[in-house]
Short mmCIF file of C-alpha atoms in Angstrom, two decimals:
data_model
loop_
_atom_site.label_atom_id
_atom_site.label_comp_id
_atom_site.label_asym_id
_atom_site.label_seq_id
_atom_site.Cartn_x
_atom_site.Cartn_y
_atom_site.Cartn_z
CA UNK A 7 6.88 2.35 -49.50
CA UNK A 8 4.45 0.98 -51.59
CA UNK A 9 0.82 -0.36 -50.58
CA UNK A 10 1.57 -3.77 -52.12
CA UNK A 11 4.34 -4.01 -49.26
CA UNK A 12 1.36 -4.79 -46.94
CA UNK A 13 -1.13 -6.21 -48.54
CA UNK A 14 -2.85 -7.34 -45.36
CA UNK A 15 -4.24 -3.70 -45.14
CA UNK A 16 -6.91 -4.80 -47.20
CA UNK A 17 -8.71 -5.62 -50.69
CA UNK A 18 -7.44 -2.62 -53.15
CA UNK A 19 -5.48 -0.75 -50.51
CA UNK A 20 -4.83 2.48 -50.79
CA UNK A 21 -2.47 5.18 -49.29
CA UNK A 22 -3.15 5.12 -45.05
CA UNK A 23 -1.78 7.73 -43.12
CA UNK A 24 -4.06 8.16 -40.09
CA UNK A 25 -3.06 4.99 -38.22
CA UNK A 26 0.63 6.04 -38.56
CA UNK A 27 -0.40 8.58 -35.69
CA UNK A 28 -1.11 5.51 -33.62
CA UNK A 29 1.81 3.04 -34.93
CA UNK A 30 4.66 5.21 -33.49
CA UNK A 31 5.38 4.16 -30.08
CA UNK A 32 6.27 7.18 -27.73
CA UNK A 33 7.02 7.18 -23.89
CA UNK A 34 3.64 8.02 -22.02
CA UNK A 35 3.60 10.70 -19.84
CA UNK A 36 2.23 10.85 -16.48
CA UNK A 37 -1.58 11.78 -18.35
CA UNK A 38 -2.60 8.90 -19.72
CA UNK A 39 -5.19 9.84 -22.72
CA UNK A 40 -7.03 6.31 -22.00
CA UNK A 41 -7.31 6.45 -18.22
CA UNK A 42 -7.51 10.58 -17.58
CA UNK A 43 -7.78 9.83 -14.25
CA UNK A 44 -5.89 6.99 -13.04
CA UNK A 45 -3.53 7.62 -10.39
CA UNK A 46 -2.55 6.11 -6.87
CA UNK A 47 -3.23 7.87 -4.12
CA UNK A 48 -1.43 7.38 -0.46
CA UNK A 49 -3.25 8.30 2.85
CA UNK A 50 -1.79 8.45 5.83
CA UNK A 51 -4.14 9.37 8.90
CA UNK A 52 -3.06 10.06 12.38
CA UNK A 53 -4.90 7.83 14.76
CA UNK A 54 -3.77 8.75 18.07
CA UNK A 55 -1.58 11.84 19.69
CA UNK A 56 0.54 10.21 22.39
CA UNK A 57 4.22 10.22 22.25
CA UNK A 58 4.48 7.39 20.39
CA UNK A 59 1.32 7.14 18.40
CA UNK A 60 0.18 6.07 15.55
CA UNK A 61 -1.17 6.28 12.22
CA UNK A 62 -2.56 4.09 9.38
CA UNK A 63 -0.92 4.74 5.65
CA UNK A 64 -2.97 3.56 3.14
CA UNK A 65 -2.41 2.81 -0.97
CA UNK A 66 -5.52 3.35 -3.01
CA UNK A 67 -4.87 2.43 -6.35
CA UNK A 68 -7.45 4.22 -8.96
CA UNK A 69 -5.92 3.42 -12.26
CA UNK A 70 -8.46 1.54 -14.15
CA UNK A 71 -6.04 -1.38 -15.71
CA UNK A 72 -2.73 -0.25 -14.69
CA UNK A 73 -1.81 -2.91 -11.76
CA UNK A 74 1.40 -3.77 -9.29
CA UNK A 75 2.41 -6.98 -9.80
CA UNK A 76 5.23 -9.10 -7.43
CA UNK A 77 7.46 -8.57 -6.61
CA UNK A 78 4.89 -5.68 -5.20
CA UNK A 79 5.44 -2.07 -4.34
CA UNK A 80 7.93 -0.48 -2.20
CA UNK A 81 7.34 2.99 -0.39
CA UNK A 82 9.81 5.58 0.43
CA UNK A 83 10.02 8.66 2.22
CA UNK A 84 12.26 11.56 4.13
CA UNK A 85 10.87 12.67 7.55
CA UNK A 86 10.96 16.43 8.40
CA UNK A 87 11.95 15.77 12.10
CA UNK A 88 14.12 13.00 14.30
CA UNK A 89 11.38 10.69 13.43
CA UNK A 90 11.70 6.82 14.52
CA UNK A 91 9.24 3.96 13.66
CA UNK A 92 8.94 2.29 17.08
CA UNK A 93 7.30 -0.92 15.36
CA UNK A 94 4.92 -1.76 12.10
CA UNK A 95 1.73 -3.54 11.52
CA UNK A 96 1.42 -5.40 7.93
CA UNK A 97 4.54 -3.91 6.34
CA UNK A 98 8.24 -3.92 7.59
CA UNK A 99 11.22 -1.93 6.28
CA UNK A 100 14.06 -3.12 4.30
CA UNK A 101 16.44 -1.69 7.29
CA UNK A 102 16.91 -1.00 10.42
CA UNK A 103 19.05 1.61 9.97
CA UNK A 104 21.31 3.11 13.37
CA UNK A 105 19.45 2.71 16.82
CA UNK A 106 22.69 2.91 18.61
CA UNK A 107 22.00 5.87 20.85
CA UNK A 108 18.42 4.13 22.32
CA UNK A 109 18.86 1.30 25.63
CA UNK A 110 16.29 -0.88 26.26
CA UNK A 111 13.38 -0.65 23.59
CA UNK A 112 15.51 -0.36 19.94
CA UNK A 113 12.67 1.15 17.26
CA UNK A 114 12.05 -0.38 13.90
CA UNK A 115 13.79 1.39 11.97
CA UNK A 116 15.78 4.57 12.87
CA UNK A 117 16.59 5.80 9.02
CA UNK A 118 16.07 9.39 8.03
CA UNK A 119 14.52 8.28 4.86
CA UNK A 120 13.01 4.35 5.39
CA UNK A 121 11.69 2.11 2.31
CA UNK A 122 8.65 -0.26 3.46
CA UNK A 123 7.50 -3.22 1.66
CA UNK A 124 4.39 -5.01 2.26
CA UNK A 125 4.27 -8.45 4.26
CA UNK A 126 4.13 -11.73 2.27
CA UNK A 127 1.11 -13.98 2.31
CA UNK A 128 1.05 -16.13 5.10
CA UNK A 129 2.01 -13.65 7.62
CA UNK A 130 0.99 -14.79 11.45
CA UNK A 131 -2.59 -13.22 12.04
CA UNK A 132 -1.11 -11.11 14.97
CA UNK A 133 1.51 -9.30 12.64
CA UNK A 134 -1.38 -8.30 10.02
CA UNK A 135 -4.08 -5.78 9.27
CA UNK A 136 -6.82 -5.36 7.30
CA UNK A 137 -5.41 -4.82 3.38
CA UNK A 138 -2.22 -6.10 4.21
CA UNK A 139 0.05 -8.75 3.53
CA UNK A 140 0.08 -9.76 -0.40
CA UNK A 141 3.21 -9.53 -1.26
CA UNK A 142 2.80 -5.44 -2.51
CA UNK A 143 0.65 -6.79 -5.47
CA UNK A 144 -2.33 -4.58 -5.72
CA UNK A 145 -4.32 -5.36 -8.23
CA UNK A 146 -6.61 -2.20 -10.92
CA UNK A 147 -9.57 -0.89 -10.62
CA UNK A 148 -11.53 -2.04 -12.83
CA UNK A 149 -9.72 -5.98 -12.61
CA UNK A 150 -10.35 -6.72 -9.13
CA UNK A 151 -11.14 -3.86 -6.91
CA UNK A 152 -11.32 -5.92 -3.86
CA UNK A 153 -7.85 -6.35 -3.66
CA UNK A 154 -6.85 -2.49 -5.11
CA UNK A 155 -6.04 -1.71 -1.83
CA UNK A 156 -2.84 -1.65 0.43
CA UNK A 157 -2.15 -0.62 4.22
CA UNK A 158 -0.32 -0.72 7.03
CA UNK A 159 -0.02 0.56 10.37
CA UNK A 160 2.98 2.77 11.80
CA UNK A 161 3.93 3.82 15.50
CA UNK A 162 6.19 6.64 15.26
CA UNK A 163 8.10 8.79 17.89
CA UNK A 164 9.41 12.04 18.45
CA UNK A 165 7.11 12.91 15.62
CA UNK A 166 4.83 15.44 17.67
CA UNK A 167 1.28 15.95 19.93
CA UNK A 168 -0.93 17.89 17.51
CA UNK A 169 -1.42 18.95 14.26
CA UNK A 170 0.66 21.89 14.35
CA UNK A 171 4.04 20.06 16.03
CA UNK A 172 3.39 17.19 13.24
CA UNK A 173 5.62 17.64 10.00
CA UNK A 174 4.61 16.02 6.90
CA UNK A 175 7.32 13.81 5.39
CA UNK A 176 8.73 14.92 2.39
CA UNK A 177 9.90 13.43 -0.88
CA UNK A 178 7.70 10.09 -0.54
CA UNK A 179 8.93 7.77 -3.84
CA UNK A 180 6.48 4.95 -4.82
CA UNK A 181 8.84 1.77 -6.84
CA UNK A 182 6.84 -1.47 -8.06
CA UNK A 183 9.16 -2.53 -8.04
CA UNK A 184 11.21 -0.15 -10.41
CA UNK A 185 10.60 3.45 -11.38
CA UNK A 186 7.49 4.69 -12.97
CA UNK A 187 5.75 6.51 -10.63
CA UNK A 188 6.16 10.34 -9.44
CA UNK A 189 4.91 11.23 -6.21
CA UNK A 190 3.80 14.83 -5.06
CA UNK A 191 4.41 16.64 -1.99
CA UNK A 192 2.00 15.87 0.92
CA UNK A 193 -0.90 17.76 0.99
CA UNK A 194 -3.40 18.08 4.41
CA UNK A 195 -6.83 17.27 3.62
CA UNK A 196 -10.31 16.72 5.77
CA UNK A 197 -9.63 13.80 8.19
CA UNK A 198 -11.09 10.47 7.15
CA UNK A 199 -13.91 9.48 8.59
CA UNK A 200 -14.44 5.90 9.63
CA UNK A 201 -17.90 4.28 9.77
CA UNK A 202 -19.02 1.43 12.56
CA UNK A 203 -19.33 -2.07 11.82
CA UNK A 204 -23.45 -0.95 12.28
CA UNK A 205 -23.11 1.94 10.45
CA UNK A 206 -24.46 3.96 13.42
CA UNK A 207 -21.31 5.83 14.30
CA UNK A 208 -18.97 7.78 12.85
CA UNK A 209 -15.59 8.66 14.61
CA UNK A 210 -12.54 10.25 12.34
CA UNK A 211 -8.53 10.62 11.68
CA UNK A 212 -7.32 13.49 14.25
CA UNK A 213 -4.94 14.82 10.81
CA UNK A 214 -4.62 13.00 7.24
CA UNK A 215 -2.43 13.74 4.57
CA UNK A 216 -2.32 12.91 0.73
CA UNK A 217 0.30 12.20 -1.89
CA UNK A 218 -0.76 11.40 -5.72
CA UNK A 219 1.52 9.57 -7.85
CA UNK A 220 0.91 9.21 -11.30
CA UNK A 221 2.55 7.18 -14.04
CA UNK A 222 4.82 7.39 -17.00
CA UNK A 223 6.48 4.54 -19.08
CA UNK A 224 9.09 6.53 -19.84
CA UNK A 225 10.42 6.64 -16.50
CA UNK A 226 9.62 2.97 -16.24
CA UNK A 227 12.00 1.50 -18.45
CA UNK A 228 13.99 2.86 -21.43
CA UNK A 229 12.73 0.40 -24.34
CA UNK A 230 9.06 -0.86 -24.61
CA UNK A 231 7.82 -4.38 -23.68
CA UNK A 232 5.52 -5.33 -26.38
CA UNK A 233 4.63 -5.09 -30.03
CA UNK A 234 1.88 -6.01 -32.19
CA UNK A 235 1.83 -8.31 -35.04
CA UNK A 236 -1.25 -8.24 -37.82
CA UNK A 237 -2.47 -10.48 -40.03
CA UNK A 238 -6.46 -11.68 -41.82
CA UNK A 239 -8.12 -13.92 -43.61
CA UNK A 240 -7.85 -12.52 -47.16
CA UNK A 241 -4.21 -12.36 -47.35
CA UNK A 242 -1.59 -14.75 -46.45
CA UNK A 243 0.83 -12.15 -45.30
CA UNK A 244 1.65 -11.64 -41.81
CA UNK A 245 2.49 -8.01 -40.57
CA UNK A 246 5.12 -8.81 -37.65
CA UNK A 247 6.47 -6.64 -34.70
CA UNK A 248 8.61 -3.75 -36.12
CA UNK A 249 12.20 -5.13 -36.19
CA UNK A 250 14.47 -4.08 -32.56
CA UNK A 251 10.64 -2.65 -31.87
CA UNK A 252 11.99 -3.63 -27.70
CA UNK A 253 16.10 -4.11 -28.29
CA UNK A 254 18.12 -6.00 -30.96
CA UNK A 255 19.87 -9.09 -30.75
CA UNK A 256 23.05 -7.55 -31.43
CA UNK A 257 22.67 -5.23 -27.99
CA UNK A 258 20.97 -7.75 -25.72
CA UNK A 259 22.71 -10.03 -23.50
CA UNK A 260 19.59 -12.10 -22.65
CA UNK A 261 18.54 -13.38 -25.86
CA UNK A 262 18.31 -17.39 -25.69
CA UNK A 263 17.30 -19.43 -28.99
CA UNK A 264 14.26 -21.78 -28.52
CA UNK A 265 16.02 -24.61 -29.55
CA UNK A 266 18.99 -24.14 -27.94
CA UNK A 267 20.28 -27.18 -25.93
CA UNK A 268 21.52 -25.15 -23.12
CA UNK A 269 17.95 -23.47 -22.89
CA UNK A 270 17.29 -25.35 -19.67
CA UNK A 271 20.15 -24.79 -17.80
CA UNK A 272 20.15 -21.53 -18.23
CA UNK A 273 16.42 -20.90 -17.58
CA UNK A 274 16.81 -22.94 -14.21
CA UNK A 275 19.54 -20.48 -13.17
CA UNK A 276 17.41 -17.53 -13.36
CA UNK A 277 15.82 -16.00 -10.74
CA UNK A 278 13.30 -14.02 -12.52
CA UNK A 279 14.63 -10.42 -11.49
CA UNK A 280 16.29 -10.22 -15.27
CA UNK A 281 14.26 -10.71 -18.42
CA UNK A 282 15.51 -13.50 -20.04
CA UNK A 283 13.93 -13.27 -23.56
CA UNK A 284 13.25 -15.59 -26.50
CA UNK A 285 15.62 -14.33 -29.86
CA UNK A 286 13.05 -12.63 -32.32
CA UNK A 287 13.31 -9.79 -34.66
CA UNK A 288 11.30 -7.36 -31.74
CA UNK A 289 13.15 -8.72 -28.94
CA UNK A 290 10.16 -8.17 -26.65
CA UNK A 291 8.85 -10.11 -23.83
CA UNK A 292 5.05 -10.18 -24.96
CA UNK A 293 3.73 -10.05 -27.94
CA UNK A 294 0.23 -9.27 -28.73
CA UNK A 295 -1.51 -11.08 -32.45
CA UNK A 296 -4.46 -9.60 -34.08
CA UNK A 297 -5.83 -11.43 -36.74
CA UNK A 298 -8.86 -10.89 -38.75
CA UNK A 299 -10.55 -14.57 -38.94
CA UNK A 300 -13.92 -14.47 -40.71
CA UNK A 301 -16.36 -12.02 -42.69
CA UNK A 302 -19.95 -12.77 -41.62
CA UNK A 303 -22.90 -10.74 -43.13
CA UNK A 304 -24.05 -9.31 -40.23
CA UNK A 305 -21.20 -9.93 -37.89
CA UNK A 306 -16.76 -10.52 -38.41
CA UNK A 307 -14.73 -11.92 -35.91
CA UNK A 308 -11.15 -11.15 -34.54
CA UNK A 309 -8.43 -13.74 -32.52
CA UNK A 310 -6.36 -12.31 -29.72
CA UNK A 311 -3.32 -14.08 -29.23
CA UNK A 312 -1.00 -12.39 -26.21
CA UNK A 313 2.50 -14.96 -26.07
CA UNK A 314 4.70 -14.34 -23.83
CA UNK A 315 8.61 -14.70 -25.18
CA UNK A 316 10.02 -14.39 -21.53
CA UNK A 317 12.01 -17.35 -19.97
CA UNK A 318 12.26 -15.92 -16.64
CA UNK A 319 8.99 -14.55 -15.82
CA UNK A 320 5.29 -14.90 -15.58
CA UNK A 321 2.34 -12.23 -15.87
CA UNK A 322 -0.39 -13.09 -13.06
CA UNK A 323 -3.57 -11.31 -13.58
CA UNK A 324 -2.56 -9.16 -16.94
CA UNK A 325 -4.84 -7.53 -18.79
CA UNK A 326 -4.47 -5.73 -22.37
CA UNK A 327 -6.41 -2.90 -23.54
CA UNK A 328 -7.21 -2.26 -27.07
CA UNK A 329 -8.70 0.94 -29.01
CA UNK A 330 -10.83 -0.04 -32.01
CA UNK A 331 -14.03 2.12 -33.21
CA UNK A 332 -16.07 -0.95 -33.43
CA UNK A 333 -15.84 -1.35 -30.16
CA UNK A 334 -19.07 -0.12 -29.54
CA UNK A 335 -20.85 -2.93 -31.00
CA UNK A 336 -18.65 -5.81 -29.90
CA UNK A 337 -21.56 -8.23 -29.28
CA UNK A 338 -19.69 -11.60 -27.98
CA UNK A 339 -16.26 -12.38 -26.25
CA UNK A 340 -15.35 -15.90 -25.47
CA UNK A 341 -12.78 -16.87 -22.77
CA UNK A 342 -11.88 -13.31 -21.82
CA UNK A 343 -13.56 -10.63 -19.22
CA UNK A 344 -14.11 -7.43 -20.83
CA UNK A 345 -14.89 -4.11 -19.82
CA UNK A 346 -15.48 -0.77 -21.84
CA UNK A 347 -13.24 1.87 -20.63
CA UNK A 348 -14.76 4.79 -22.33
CA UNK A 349 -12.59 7.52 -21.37
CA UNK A 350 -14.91 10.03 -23.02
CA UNK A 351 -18.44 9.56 -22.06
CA UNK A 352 -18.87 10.10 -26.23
CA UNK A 353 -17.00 7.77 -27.45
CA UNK A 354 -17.16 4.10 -26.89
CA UNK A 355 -13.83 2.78 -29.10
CA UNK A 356 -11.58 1.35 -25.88
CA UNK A 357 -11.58 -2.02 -24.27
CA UNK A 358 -10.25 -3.53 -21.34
CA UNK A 359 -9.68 -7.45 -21.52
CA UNK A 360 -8.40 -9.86 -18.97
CA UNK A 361 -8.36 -13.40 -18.02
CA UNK A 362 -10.73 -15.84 -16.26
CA UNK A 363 -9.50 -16.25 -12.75
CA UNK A 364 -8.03 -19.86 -12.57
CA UNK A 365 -8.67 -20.47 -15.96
CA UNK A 366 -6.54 -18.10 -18.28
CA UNK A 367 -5.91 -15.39 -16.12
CA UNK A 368 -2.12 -16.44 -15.74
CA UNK A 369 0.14 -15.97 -19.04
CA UNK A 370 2.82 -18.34 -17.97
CA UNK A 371 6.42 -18.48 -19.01
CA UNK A 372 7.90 -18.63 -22.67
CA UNK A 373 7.25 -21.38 -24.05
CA UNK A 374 4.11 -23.81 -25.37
CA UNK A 375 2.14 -23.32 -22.74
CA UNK A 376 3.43 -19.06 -22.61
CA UNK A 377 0.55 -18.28 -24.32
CA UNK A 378 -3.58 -16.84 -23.58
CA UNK A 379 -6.24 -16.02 -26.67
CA UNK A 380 -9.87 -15.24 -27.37
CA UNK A 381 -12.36 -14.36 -29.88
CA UNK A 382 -14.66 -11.46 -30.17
CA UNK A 383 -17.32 -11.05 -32.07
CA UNK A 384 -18.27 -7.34 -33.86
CA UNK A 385 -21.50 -6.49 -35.40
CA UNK A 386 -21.28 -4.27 -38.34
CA UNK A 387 -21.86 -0.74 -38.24
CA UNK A 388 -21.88 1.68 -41.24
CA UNK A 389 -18.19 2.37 -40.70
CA UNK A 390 -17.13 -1.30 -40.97
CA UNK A 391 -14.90 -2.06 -44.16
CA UNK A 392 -11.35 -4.33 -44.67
CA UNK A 393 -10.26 -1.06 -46.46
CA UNK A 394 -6.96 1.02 -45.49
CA UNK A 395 -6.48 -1.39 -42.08
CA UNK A 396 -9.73 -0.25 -40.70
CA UNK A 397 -10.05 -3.76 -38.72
CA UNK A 398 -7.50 -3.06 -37.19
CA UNK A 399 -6.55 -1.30 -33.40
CA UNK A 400 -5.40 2.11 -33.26
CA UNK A 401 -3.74 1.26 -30.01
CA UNK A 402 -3.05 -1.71 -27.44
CA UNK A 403 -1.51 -1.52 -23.73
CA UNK A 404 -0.22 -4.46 -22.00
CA UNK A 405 -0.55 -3.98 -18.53
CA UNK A 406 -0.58 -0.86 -18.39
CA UNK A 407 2.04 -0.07 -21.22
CA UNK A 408 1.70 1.29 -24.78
CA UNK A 409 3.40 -1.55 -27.03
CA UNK A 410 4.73 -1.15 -30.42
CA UNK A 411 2.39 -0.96 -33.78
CA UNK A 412 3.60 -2.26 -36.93
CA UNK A 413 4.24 0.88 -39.33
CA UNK A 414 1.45 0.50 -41.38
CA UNK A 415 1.18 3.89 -43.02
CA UNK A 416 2.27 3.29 -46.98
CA UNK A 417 3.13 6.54 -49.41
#
């Protein structure tokens, strides 16, 4: 492939191999190379030792933009004993499961292995605690981390006294609301220790336990779901998503044509659990559009377009992180929130971006409206050039997943 194929690489382009090591798109693992240490950790701590006491399980989510959006988080897990969940504070689980052999006072839920899900918003004060009670939406770290935080409380019987009748649960699974995440064993840790509303006094968890989970994309769905598209303002070519970059037409049964007549029947009939995606030669549900706009002396400029090509859903508080080495000197952003990531305490080349809350911080539906974008502004360094694609990323995530660059590279 020639050089002239894309001529949006730059004035007098010449062979560019390097970004080809960032164009592929490959599954991430559960180490994520821009967010080393983003993981979600559950706590539970024992609160009490009677017969039917109970404890406090807590989700603390520590991945910097990597978020759980509705419909929320669902949490899973196999007890060691003859466990029962007498009753639940700010969760509830999806069954009851078989309480036949208990008269009077029926638990919960009687399951060997139970699922909970958090309460919705709204929820009568008296069925709620702190943390609880958004749907399972828990927002990143770095986004909003007020609300990067879910709990609930748990009675449980016939679980033990002390902390050497107690049996740690076993194979705990974490879905939001599909797979993605892989949860250790349960480890025992130092008991949390809980601070006064004064400050004054400290009391603590009689036993706590941890589980990590830690993401990978390639457990969370087969295909991608997003590309990139490229263009400037010294060539009128566009660089577009690589072609099937998230499915092809020919394999997907929820392709509808913009300008179909039957396009609003059929979106009205969705319930948002199933993509329902706009026909295009990427077939994915968000696209993200960098595009080189102006050339200053001192300064160039870059537009972010993110559209989303999804009939049947919405992305409430998204973000989109981008790795560019000019990062470092990105002096203004307009209409966007932006935070360096800066995975390395070296380097400086990795951005997070999100929207203003109530202004652009929700990427609606497919359509004319389906669709957020910004400007930043870059100062020049000494690396700065519109040679060999330099102005453009190495890599972008969309909420937390690695989307599809254009195959730049040219022999």
């Amino acid at each position: 492939m020639g050089c002239g194929s894309f001529p949006v690489l730059g004035p007098g382009c010449a062979a560019f191999v390097l970004v080809s090591l960032f164009c592929l798109w490959f599954p991430s693992s559960a180490y994520d190379p821009l967010d080393p240490n983003g993981y979600i950790t559950i706590r539970w701590d024992i609160m009490s030792w009677t017969p039917d006491g109970y404890a406090t399980v807590t989700i603390f989510n520590f991945q910097k933009y990597r978020h759980i959006q509705a419909p929320g988080w669902s949490l899973g897990w196999t007890w060691a004993k003859k466990e029962v969940i007498w009753s639940i504070m700010g969760a509830e689980t999806t069954e009851q499961g078989d309480c036949s052999k208990f008269k009077g006072n029926v638990p919960h839920c009687c399951k060997k292995n139970p699922t909970v899900i958090d309460l919705l918003p709204g929820t009568p004060y008296n069925q709620q605690i702190a943390n609880c009670c958004k749907g399972g939406v828990i927002t990143s770290l770095l986004q909003d981390p007020a609300n990067a935080t879910s709990a609930f409380q748990v009675s449980v019987g016939a679980s033990g006294t002390s902390n050497k009748t107690v049996k740690l649960p076993k194979n705990f699974t974490l879905n939001t609301p599909g797979p993605g995440y892989t949860c250790s064993s349960a480890q025992i840790v130092l008991p949390t220790q809980f601070f006064s509303s004064d400050r004054r006094r400290v009391t603590q968890a009689l036993m706590t336990w941890n589980v990590t989970c830690t993401y990978s994309q390639f457990l969370a769905q087969k295909t991608p779901t997003c590309c990139v598209s490229l263009s400037s303002f010294y060539n009128d070519t566009v660089v577009p998503c690589p072609t099937c970059s998230c499915g092809c037409q020919t394999n997907s049964s929820s392709c509808v044509e913009p300008n179909s007549p039957h396009l609003a029947s059929v979106v009205s009939g969705q319930n948002g659990a199933n993509p329902l995606i706009q026909c295009t030669n990427h077939m994915c549900p968000v696209r993200i559009h960098w595009h080189v706009k102006l050339n200053y002396q001192l300064y160039w400029r870059v537009k972010v377009t993110i559209t989303n090509f999804n009939y049947a859903s919405n992305y409430s508080q998204w973000n989109l992180v981008v790795q560019h080495p000019n990062f470092d000197n990105l002096t203004q952003l307009f209409s966007f929130n932006y935070q360096s990531l800066t995975p390395y305490a070296s380097t400086n080349d990795t951005a997070m971006l999100w929207g203003v809350k109530f202004y652009n911080d929700f990427l609606v539906e497919a359509g004319l409206l389906g669709n957020v974008q910004s400007e930043l502004l870059f100062q020049k360094d000494s690396s700065f050039t519109l040679e060999k694609g330099w102005a453009f990323p190495r890599r972008v995530y969309f909420n937390g997943d690695n989307c599809v660059m254009p195959p730049l590279a040219s022999s």
